[in-house]
Amino acid sequence: MNFKKIIKFQLVAWLGTIVNLGSLWILHGILKIPVTIAGACAIELAILHNFTWYYFRTWNGRVANTPTDFFSRLWKYNVITAGVDFVFNLGTLSVLTHFFHLHYILADILGMSIGPFIKIFINELVIFKKPKLHVKNN
């Protein structure tokens, strides 16, 4: 993985953070949806946002750019990323708001700080892994 790809990943991740926090603020802060439900919805919106950018920009050289490839990778990305985010992000958000009465935005930021370290490797090695080179045997 090169430095340029890491920078692209981080830029998308930061934009996804804004999508997540903005969605959480609208869903919980304005619409008063319970924080755990609002947090789960905010995570999913950020997942869809981030995947789209990763597919078309960050790892665009490794994809087929077909609907089948897009939705196949989206499914895999969503399952894996949601698993990481629901354990670390939503778990932290729920615990810190319910038991420690921390403000939901601060709790969400703390929860989101863990996932990127895990997710960059998942993306590089699983979702957008380099295709194997085929060597012909004579």
PDB file of N, CA and C in Angstrom, residues 21-103:
ATOM      1  N   LEU A  21     -21.434  12.115  11.747  1.00  0.00           N
ATOM      2  CA  LEU A  21     -21.787  13.075  12.798  1.00  0.00           C
ATOM      3  C   LEU A  21     -22.992  13.925  12.404  1.00  0.00           C
ATOM      4  N   GLY A  22     -23.030  14.356  11.155  1.00  0.00           N
ATOM      5  CA  GLY A  22     -24.171  15.148  10.694  1.00  0.00           C
ATOM      6  C   GLY A  22     -25.463  14.357  10.738  1.00  0.00           C
ATOM      7  N   SER A  23     -25.400  13.103  10.317  1.00  0.00           N
ATOM      8  CA  SER A  23     -26.583  12.238  10.346  1.00  0.00           C
ATOM      9  C   SER A  23     -27.030  11.988  11.780  1.00  0.00           C
ATOM     10  N   LEU A  24     -26.073  11.719  12.667  1.00  0.00           N
ATOM     11  CA  LEU A  24     -26.403  11.480  14.068  1.00  0.00           C
ATOM     12  C   LEU A  24     -27.047  12.720  14.684  1.00  0.00           C
ATOM     13  N   TRP A  25     -26.500  13.884  14.386  1.00  0.00           N
ATOM     14  CA  TRP A  25     -27.049  15.129  14.915  1.00  0.00           C
ATOM     15  C   TRP A  25     -28.483  15.349  14.429  1.00  0.00           C
ATOM     16  N   ILE A  26     -28.718  15.121  13.129  1.00  0.00           N
ATOM     17  CA  ILE A  26     -30.078  15.286  12.587  1.00  0.00           C
ATOM     18  C   ILE A  26     -31.029  14.251  13.184  1.00  0.00           C
ATOM     19  N   LEU A  27     -30.602  12.983  13.180  1.00  0.00           N
ATOM     20  CA  LEU A  27     -31.497  11.910  13.626  1.00  0.00           C
ATOM     21  C   LEU A  27     -31.772  11.949  15.127  1.00  0.00           C
ATOM     22  N   HIS A  28     -30.725  12.153  15.915  1.00  0.00           N
ATOM     23  CA  HIS A  28     -30.922  12.161  17.375  1.00  0.00           C
ATOM     24  C   HIS A  28     -31.144  13.571  17.923  1.00  0.00           C
ATOM     25  N   GLY A  29     -30.280  14.490  17.515  1.00  0.00           N
ATOM     26  CA  GLY A  29     -30.336  15.834  18.072  1.00  0.00           C
ATOM     27  C   GLY A  29     -31.576  16.612  17.667  1.00  0.00           C
ATOM     28  N   ILE A  30     -32.020  16.439  16.425  1.00  0.00           N
ATOM     29  CA  ILE A  30     -33.178  17.195  15.942  1.00  0.00           C
ATOM     30  C   ILE A  30     -34.449  16.356  15.954  1.00  0.00           C
ATOM     31  N   LEU A  31     -34.367  15.151  15.361  1.00  0.00           N
ATOM     32  CA  LEU A  31     -35.567  14.308  15.244  1.00  0.00           C
ATOM     33  C   LEU A  31     -35.847  13.476  16.491  1.00  0.00           C
ATOM     34  N   LYS A  32     -34.919  13.462  17.432  1.00  0.00           N
ATOM     35  CA  LYS A  32     -35.083  12.775  18.727  1.00  0.00           C
ATOM     36  C   LYS A  32     -35.248  11.256  18.609  1.00  0.00           C
ATOM     37  N   ILE A  33     -34.686  10.684  17.576  1.00  0.00           N
ATOM     38  CA  ILE A  33     -34.653   9.223  17.451  1.00  0.00           C
ATOM     39  C   ILE A  33     -33.687   8.714  18.518  1.00  0.00           C
ATOM     40  N   PRO A  34     -33.986   7.611  19.207  1.00  0.00           N
ATOM     41  CA  PRO A  34     -33.075   7.100  20.239  1.00  0.00           C
ATOM     42  C   PRO A  34     -31.637   6.978  19.723  1.00  0.00           C
ATOM     43  N   VAL A  35     -30.678   7.298  20.582  1.00  0.00           N
ATOM     44  CA  VAL A  35     -29.286   7.430  20.167  1.00  0.00           C
ATOM     45  C   VAL A  35     -28.722   6.153  19.530  1.00  0.00           C
ATOM     46  N   THR A  36     -29.083   4.986  20.029  1.00  0.00           N
ATOM     47  CA  THR A  36     -28.549   3.754  19.457  1.00  0.00           C
ATOM     48  C   THR A  36     -29.086   3.527  18.045  1.00  0.00           C
ATOM     49  N   ILE A  37     -30.355   3.777  17.823  1.00  0.00           N
ATOM     50  CA  ILE A  37     -30.946   3.626  16.484  1.00  0.00           C
ATOM     51  C   ILE A  37     -30.383   4.693  15.550  1.00  0.00           C
ATOM     52  N   ALA A  38     -30.326   5.931  16.023  1.00  0.00           N
ATOM     53  CA  ALA A  38     -29.767   7.013  15.213  1.00  0.00           C
ATOM     54  C   ALA A  38     -28.300   6.731  14.883  1.00  0.00           C
ATOM     55  N   GLY A  39     -27.560   6.210  15.847  1.00  0.00           N
ATOM     56  CA  GLY A  39     -26.157   5.869  15.622  1.00  0.00           C
ATOM     57  C   GLY A  39     -25.992   4.784  14.578  1.00  0.00           C
ATOM     58  N   ALA A  40     -26.834   3.767  14.626  1.00  0.00           N
ATOM     59  CA  ALA A  40     -26.775   2.692  13.633  1.00  0.00           C
ATOM     60  C   ALA A  40     -27.088   3.227  12.231  1.00  0.00           C
ATOM     61  N   CYS A  41     -28.080   4.091  12.113  1.00  0.00           N
ATOM     62  CA  CYS A  41     -28.424   4.684  10.814  1.00  0.00           C
ATOM     63  C   CYS A  41     -27.289   5.575  10.308  1.00  0.00           C
ATOM     64  N   ALA A  42     -26.686   6.350  11.197  1.00  0.00           N
ATOM     65  CA  ALA A  42     -25.576   7.221  10.819  1.00  0.00           C
ATOM     66  C   ALA A  42     -24.381   6.402  10.338  1.00  0.00           C
ATOM     67  N   ILE A  43     -24.123   5.292  11.000  1.00  0.00           N
ATOM     68  CA  ILE A  43     -23.041   4.401  10.578  1.00  0.00           C
ATOM     69  C   ILE A  43     -23.313   3.878   9.177  1.00  0.00           C
ATOM     70  N   GLU A  44     -24.523   3.428   8.922  1.00  0.00           N
ATOM     71  CA  GLU A  44     -24.850   2.873   7.603  1.00  0.00           C
ATOM     72  C   GLU A  44     -24.730   3.932   6.512  1.00  0.00           C
ATOM     73  N   LEU A  45     -25.179   5.140   6.769  1.00  0.00           N
ATOM     74  CA  LEU A  45     -25.032   6.210   5.772  1.00  0.00           C
ATOM     75  C   LEU A  45     -23.560   6.491   5.477  1.00  0.00           C
ATOM     76  N   ALA A  46     -22.733   6.511   6.518  1.00  0.00           N
ATOM     77  CA  ALA A  46     -21.300   6.732   6.320  1.00  0.00           C
ATOM     78  C   ALA A  46     -20.663   5.557   5.576  1.00  0.00           C
ATOM     79  N   ILE A  47     -21.110   4.347   5.847  1.00  0.00           N
ATOM     80  CA  ILE A  47     -20.593   3.166   5.141  1.00  0.00           C
ATOM     81  C   ILE A  47     -20.878   3.288   3.646  1.00  0.00           C
ATOM     82  N   LEU A  48     -22.102   3.623   3.289  1.00  0.00           N
ATOM     83  CA  LEU A  48     -22.467   3.763   1.875  1.00  0.00           C
ATOM     84  C   LEU A  48     -21.677   4.896   1.221  1.00  0.00           C
ATOM     85  N   HIS A  49     -21.527   5.994   1.910  1.00  0.00           N
ATOM     86  CA  HIS A  49     -20.735   7.119   1.416  1.00  0.00           C
ATOM     87  C   HIS A  49     -19.292   6.700   1.167  1.00  0.00           C
ATOM     88  N   ASN A  50     -18.674   6.119   2.182  1.00  0.00           N
ATOM     89  CA  ASN A  50     -17.262   5.760   2.075  1.00  0.00           C
ATOM     90  C   ASN A  50     -17.019   4.722   1.000  1.00  0.00           C
ATOM     91  N   PHE A  51     -17.847   3.696   0.942  1.00  0.00           N
ATOM     92  CA  PHE A  51     -17.642   2.655  -0.066  1.00  0.00           C
ATOM     93  C   PHE A  51     -17.676   3.244  -1.469  1.00  0.00           C
ATOM     94  N   THR A  52     -18.626   4.112  -1.720  1.00  0.00           N
ATOM     95  CA  THR A  52     -18.751   4.695  -3.057  1.00  0.00           C
ATOM     96  C   THR A  52     -17.476   5.442  -3.445  1.00  0.00           C
ATOM     97  N   TRP A  53     -16.942   6.221  -2.534  1.00  0.00           N
ATOM     98  CA  TRP A  53     -15.683   6.927  -2.804  1.00  0.00           C
ATOM     99  C   TRP A  53     -14.526   5.934  -2.963  1.00  0.00           C
ATOM    100  N   TYR A  54     -14.442   4.937  -2.116  1.00  0.00           N
ATOM    101  CA  TYR A  54     -13.356   3.956  -2.228  1.00  0.00           C
ATOM    102  C   TYR A  54     -13.425   3.223  -3.563  1.00  0.00           C
ATOM    103  N   TYR A  55     -14.622   2.856  -3.967  1.00  0.00           N
ATOM    104  CA  TYR A  55     -14.797   2.093  -5.207  1.00  0.00           C
ATOM    105  C   TYR A  55     -14.377   2.919  -6.418  1.00  0.00           C
ATOM    106  N   PHE A  56     -14.854   4.152  -6.480  1.00  0.00           N
ATOM    107  CA  PHE A  56     -14.629   4.950  -7.683  1.00  0.00           C
ATOM    108  C   PHE A  56     -13.346   5.787  -7.659  1.00  0.00           C
ATOM    109  N   ARG A  57     -12.717   5.968  -6.499  1.00  0.00           N
ATOM    110  CA  ARG A  57     -11.519   6.805  -6.433  1.00  0.00           C
ATOM    111  C   ARG A  57     -10.316   6.095  -5.810  1.00  0.00           C
ATOM    112  N   THR A  58     -10.460   5.625  -4.589  1.00  0.00           N
ATOM    113  CA  THR A  58      -9.293   5.122  -3.861  1.00  0.00           C
ATOM    114  C   THR A  58      -8.751   3.825  -4.463  1.00  0.00           C
ATOM    115  N   TRP A  59      -9.624   2.858  -4.686  1.00  0.00           N
ATOM    116  CA  TRP A  59      -9.199   1.571  -5.234  1.00  0.00           C
ATOM    117  C   TRP A  59      -9.766   1.346  -6.638  1.00  0.00           C
ATOM    118  N   ASN A  60      -9.985   2.418  -7.407  1.00  0.00           N
ATOM    119  CA  ASN A  60     -10.624   2.294  -8.721  1.00  0.00           C
ATOM    120  C   ASN A  60      -9.816   1.469  -9.712  1.00  0.00           C
ATOM    121  N   GLY A  61      -8.532   1.344  -9.518  1.00  0.00           N
ATOM    122  CA  GLY A  61      -7.711   0.525 -10.409  1.00  0.00           C
ATOM    123  C   GLY A  61      -7.866  -0.969 -10.186  1.00  0.00           C
ATOM    124  N   ARG A  62      -8.556  -1.362  -9.149  1.00  0.00           N
ATOM    125  CA  ARG A  62      -8.712  -2.783  -8.817  1.00  0.00           C
ATOM    126  C   ARG A  62     -10.137  -3.288  -9.017  1.00  0.00           C
ATOM    127  N   VAL A  63     -11.006  -2.473  -9.568  1.00  0.00           N
ATOM    128  CA  VAL A  63     -12.405  -2.876  -9.699  1.00  0.00           C
ATOM    129  C   VAL A  63     -12.784  -3.007 -11.165  1.00  0.00           C
ATOM    130  N   ALA A  64     -13.869  -3.717 -11.420  1.00  0.00           N
ATOM    131  CA  ALA A  64     -14.324  -3.960 -12.789  1.00  0.00           C
ATOM    132  C   ALA A  64     -15.269  -2.882 -13.306  1.00  0.00           C
ATOM    133  N   ASN A  65     -15.765  -2.014 -12.437  1.00  0.00           N
ATOM    134  CA  ASN A  65     -16.708  -0.961 -12.812  1.00  0.00           C
ATOM    135  C   ASN A  65     -17.950  -1.511 -13.522  1.00  0.00           C
ATOM    136  N   THR A  66     -18.475  -2.582 -12.977  1.00  0.00           N
ATOM    137  CA  THR A  66     -19.737  -3.132 -13.464  1.00  0.00           C
ATOM    138  C   THR A  66     -20.716  -3.144 -12.288  1.00  0.00           C
ATOM    139  N   PRO A  67     -22.008  -3.133 -12.580  1.00  0.00           N
ATOM    140  CA  PRO A  67     -22.975  -3.207 -11.476  1.00  0.00           C
ATOM    141  C   PRO A  67     -22.776  -4.449 -10.603  1.00  0.00           C
ATOM    142  N   THR A  68     -22.481  -5.577 -11.217  1.00  0.00           N
ATOM    143  CA  THR A  68     -22.277  -6.810 -10.452  1.00  0.00           C
ATOM    144  C   THR A  68     -21.082  -6.678  -9.513  1.00  0.00           C
ATOM    145  N   ASP A  69     -19.978  -6.163 -10.024  1.00  0.00           N
ATOM    146  CA  ASP A  69     -18.787  -5.981  -9.201  1.00  0.00           C
ATOM    147  C   ASP A  69     -19.059  -4.973  -8.079  1.00  0.00           C
ATOM    148  N   PHE A  70     -19.707  -3.863  -8.417  1.00  0.00           N
ATOM    149  CA  PHE A  70     -20.005  -2.826  -7.429  1.00  0.00           C
ATOM    150  C   PHE A  70     -20.830  -3.395  -6.279  1.00  0.00           C
ATOM    151  N   PHE A  71     -21.951  -4.057  -6.606  1.00  0.00           N
ATOM    152  CA  PHE A  71     -22.837  -4.539  -5.542  1.00  0.00           C
ATOM    153  C   PHE A  71     -22.256  -5.736  -4.796  1.00  0.00           C
ATOM    154  N   SER A  72     -21.457  -6.540  -5.461  1.00  0.00           N
ATOM    155  CA  SER A  72     -20.790  -7.654  -4.780  1.00  0.00           C
ATOM    156  C   SER A  72     -19.802  -7.123  -3.735  1.00  0.00           C
ATOM    157  N   ARG A  73     -19.015  -6.141  -4.138  1.00  0.00           N
ATOM    158  CA  ARG A  73     -18.057  -5.548  -3.197  1.00  0.00           C
ATOM    159  C   ARG A  73     -18.775  -4.744  -2.105  1.00  0.00           C
ATOM    160  N   LEU A  74     -19.849  -4.048  -2.486  1.00  0.00           N
ATOM    161  CA  LEU A  74     -20.615  -3.281  -1.504  1.00  0.00           C
ATOM    162  C   LEU A  74     -21.166  -4.201  -0.429  1.00  0.00           C
ATOM    163  N   TRP A  75     -21.704  -5.344  -0.837  1.00  0.00           N
ATOM    164  CA  TRP A  75     -22.237  -6.311   0.132  1.00  0.00           C
ATOM    165  C   TRP A  75     -21.142  -6.745   1.101  1.00  0.00           C
ATOM    166  N   LYS A  76     -19.989  -7.143   0.558  1.00  0.00           N
ATOM    167  CA  LYS A  76     -18.872  -7.606   1.387  1.00  0.00           C
ATOM    168  C   LYS A  76     -18.372  -6.473   2.291  1.00  0.00           C
ATOM    169  N   TYR A  77     -18.202  -5.288   1.719  1.00  0.00           N
ATOM    170  CA  TYR A  77     -17.741  -4.126   2.482  1.00  0.00           C
ATOM    171  C   TYR A  77     -18.713  -3.788   3.605  1.00  0.00           C
ATOM    172  N   ASN A  78     -19.996  -3.795   3.275  1.00  0.00           N
ATOM    173  CA  ASN A  78     -21.020  -3.428   4.251  1.00  0.00           C
ATOM    174  C   ASN A  78     -21.027  -4.403   5.422  1.00  0.00           C
ATOM    175  N   VAL A  79     -20.975  -5.680   5.137  1.00  0.00           N
ATOM    176  CA  VAL A  79     -20.999  -6.686   6.205  1.00  0.00           C
ATOM    177  C   VAL A  79     -19.771  -6.553   7.103  1.00  0.00           C
ATOM    178  N   ILE A  80     -18.604  -6.444   6.492  1.00  0.00           N
ATOM    179  CA  ILE A  80     -17.370  -6.384   7.281  1.00  0.00           C
ATOM    180  C   ILE A  80     -17.256  -5.061   8.028  1.00  0.00           C
ATOM    181  N   THR A  81     -17.473  -3.955   7.318  1.00  0.00           N
ATOM    182  CA  THR A  81     -17.333  -2.642   7.938  1.00  0.00           C
ATOM    183  C   THR A  81     -18.395  -2.415   9.001  1.00  0.00           C
ATOM    184  N   ALA A  82     -19.618  -2.818   8.707  1.00  0.00           N
ATOM    185  CA  ALA A  82     -20.681  -2.674   9.709  1.00  0.00           C
ATOM    186  C   ALA A  82     -20.334  -3.475  10.959  1.00  0.00           C
ATOM    187  N   GLY A  83     -19.762  -4.650  10.778  1.00  0.00           N
ATOM    188  CA  GLY A  83     -19.346  -5.448  11.936  1.00  0.00           C
ATOM    189  C   GLY A  83     -18.348  -4.700  12.799  1.00  0.00           C
ATOM    190  N   VAL A  84     -17.337  -4.125  12.162  1.00  0.00           N
ATOM    191  CA  VAL A  84     -16.328  -3.356  12.901  1.00  0.00           C
ATOM    192  C   VAL A  84     -16.977  -2.138  13.552  1.00  0.00           C
ATOM    193  N   ASP A  85     -17.768  -1.392  12.773  1.00  0.00           N
ATOM    194  CA  ASP A  85     -18.370  -0.160  13.295  1.00  0.00           C
ATOM    195  C   ASP A  85     -19.402  -0.429  14.380  1.00  0.00           C
ATOM    196  N   PHE A  86     -20.177  -1.476  14.237  1.00  0.00           N
ATOM    197  CA  PHE A  86     -21.202  -1.740  15.243  1.00  0.00           C
ATOM    198  C   PHE A  86     -20.570  -2.209  16.543  1.00  0.00           C
ATOM    199  N   VAL A  87     -19.465  -2.916  16.463  1.00  0.00           N
ATOM    200  CA  VAL A  87     -18.791  -3.338  17.697  1.00  0.00           C
ATOM    201  C   VAL A  87     -18.100  -2.144  18.348  1.00  0.00           C
ATOM    202  N   PHE A  88     -17.239  -1.476  17.588  1.00  0.00           N
ATOM    203  CA  PHE A  88     -16.424  -0.419  18.186  1.00  0.00           C
ATOM    204  C   PHE A  88     -17.173   0.910  18.298  1.00  0.00           C
ATOM    205  N   ASN A  89     -17.724   1.390  17.195  1.00  0.00           N
ATOM    206  CA  ASN A  89     -18.343   2.710  17.193  1.00  0.00           C
ATOM    207  C   ASN A  89     -19.660   2.720  17.956  1.00  0.00           C
ATOM    208  N   LEU A  90     -20.589   1.871  17.547  1.00  0.00           N
ATOM    209  CA  LEU A  90     -21.898   1.866  18.192  1.00  0.00           C
ATOM    210  C   LEU A  90     -21.802   1.382  19.637  1.00  0.00           C
ATOM    211  N   GLY A  91     -20.931   0.430  19.894  1.00  0.00           N
ATOM    212  CA  GLY A  91     -20.730  -0.037  21.268  1.00  0.00           C
ATOM    213  C   GLY A  91     -20.223   1.076  22.170  1.00  0.00           C
ATOM    214  N   THR A  92     -19.228   1.807  21.683  1.00  0.00           N
ATOM    215  CA  THR A  92     -18.685   2.928  22.456  1.00  0.00           C
ATOM    216  C   THR A  92     -19.734   4.017  22.647  1.00  0.00           C
ATOM    217  N   LEU A  93     -20.442   4.353  21.560  1.00  0.00           N
ATOM    218  CA  LEU A  93     -21.498   5.370  21.638  1.00  0.00           C
ATOM    219  C   LEU A  93     -22.544   4.991  22.684  1.00  0.00           C
ATOM    220  N   SER A  94     -23.014   3.777  22.631  1.00  0.00           N
ATOM    221  CA  SER A  94     -24.061   3.333  23.568  1.00  0.00           C
ATOM    222  C   SER A  94     -23.581   3.324  25.010  1.00  0.00           C
ATOM    223  N   VAL A  95     -22.416   2.757  25.243  1.00  0.00           N
ATOM    224  CA  VAL A  95     -21.893   2.670  26.613  1.00  0.00           C
ATOM    225  C   VAL A  95     -21.624   4.057  27.191  1.00  0.00           C
ATOM    226  N   LEU A  96     -20.956   4.904  26.414  1.00  0.00           N
ATOM    227  CA  LEU A  96     -20.588   6.223  26.939  1.00  0.00           C
ATOM    228  C   LEU A  96     -21.795   7.133  27.156  1.00  0.00           C
ATOM    229  N   THR A  97     -22.833   7.004  26.312  1.00  0.00           N
ATOM    230  CA  THR A  97     -24.006   7.862  26.516  1.00  0.00           C
ATOM    231  C   THR A  97     -24.917   7.323  27.608  1.00  0.00           C
ATOM    232  N   HIS A  98     -25.112   6.007  27.660  1.00  0.00           N
ATOM    233  CA  HIS A  98     -26.054   5.439  28.627  1.00  0.00           C
ATOM    234  C   HIS A  98     -25.486   5.316  30.037  1.00  0.00           C
ATOM    235  N   PHE A  99     -24.241   4.898  30.146  1.00  0.00           N
ATOM    236  CA  PHE A  99     -23.679   4.639  31.470  1.00  0.00           C
ATOM    237  C   PHE A  99     -22.847   5.794  32.028  1.00  0.00           C
ATOM    238  N   PHE A 100     -22.216   6.565  31.137  1.00  0.00           N
ATOM    239  CA  PHE A 100     -21.352   7.650  31.594  1.00  0.00           C
ATOM    240  C   PHE A 100     -21.930   9.029  31.273  1.00  0.00           C
ATOM    241  N   HIS A 101     -23.088   9.046  30.625  1.00  0.00           N
ATOM    242  CA  HIS A 101     -23.816  10.273  30.307  1.00  0.00           C
ATOM    243  C   HIS A 101     -22.968  11.291  29.544  1.00  0.00           C
ATOM    244  N   LEU A 102     -22.076  10.770  28.709  1.00  0.00           N
ATOM    245  CA  LEU A 102     -21.255  11.626  27.858  1.00  0.00           C
ATOM    246  C   LEU A 102     -22.128  12.130  26.711  1.00  0.00           C
ATOM    247  N   HIS A 103     -21.874  13.332  26.238  1.00  0.00           N
ATOM    248  CA  HIS A 103     -22.636  13.888  25.117  1.00  0.00           C
ATOM    249  C   HIS A 103     -22.500  12.950  23.914  1.00  0.00           C
TER     250      HIS A 103
END
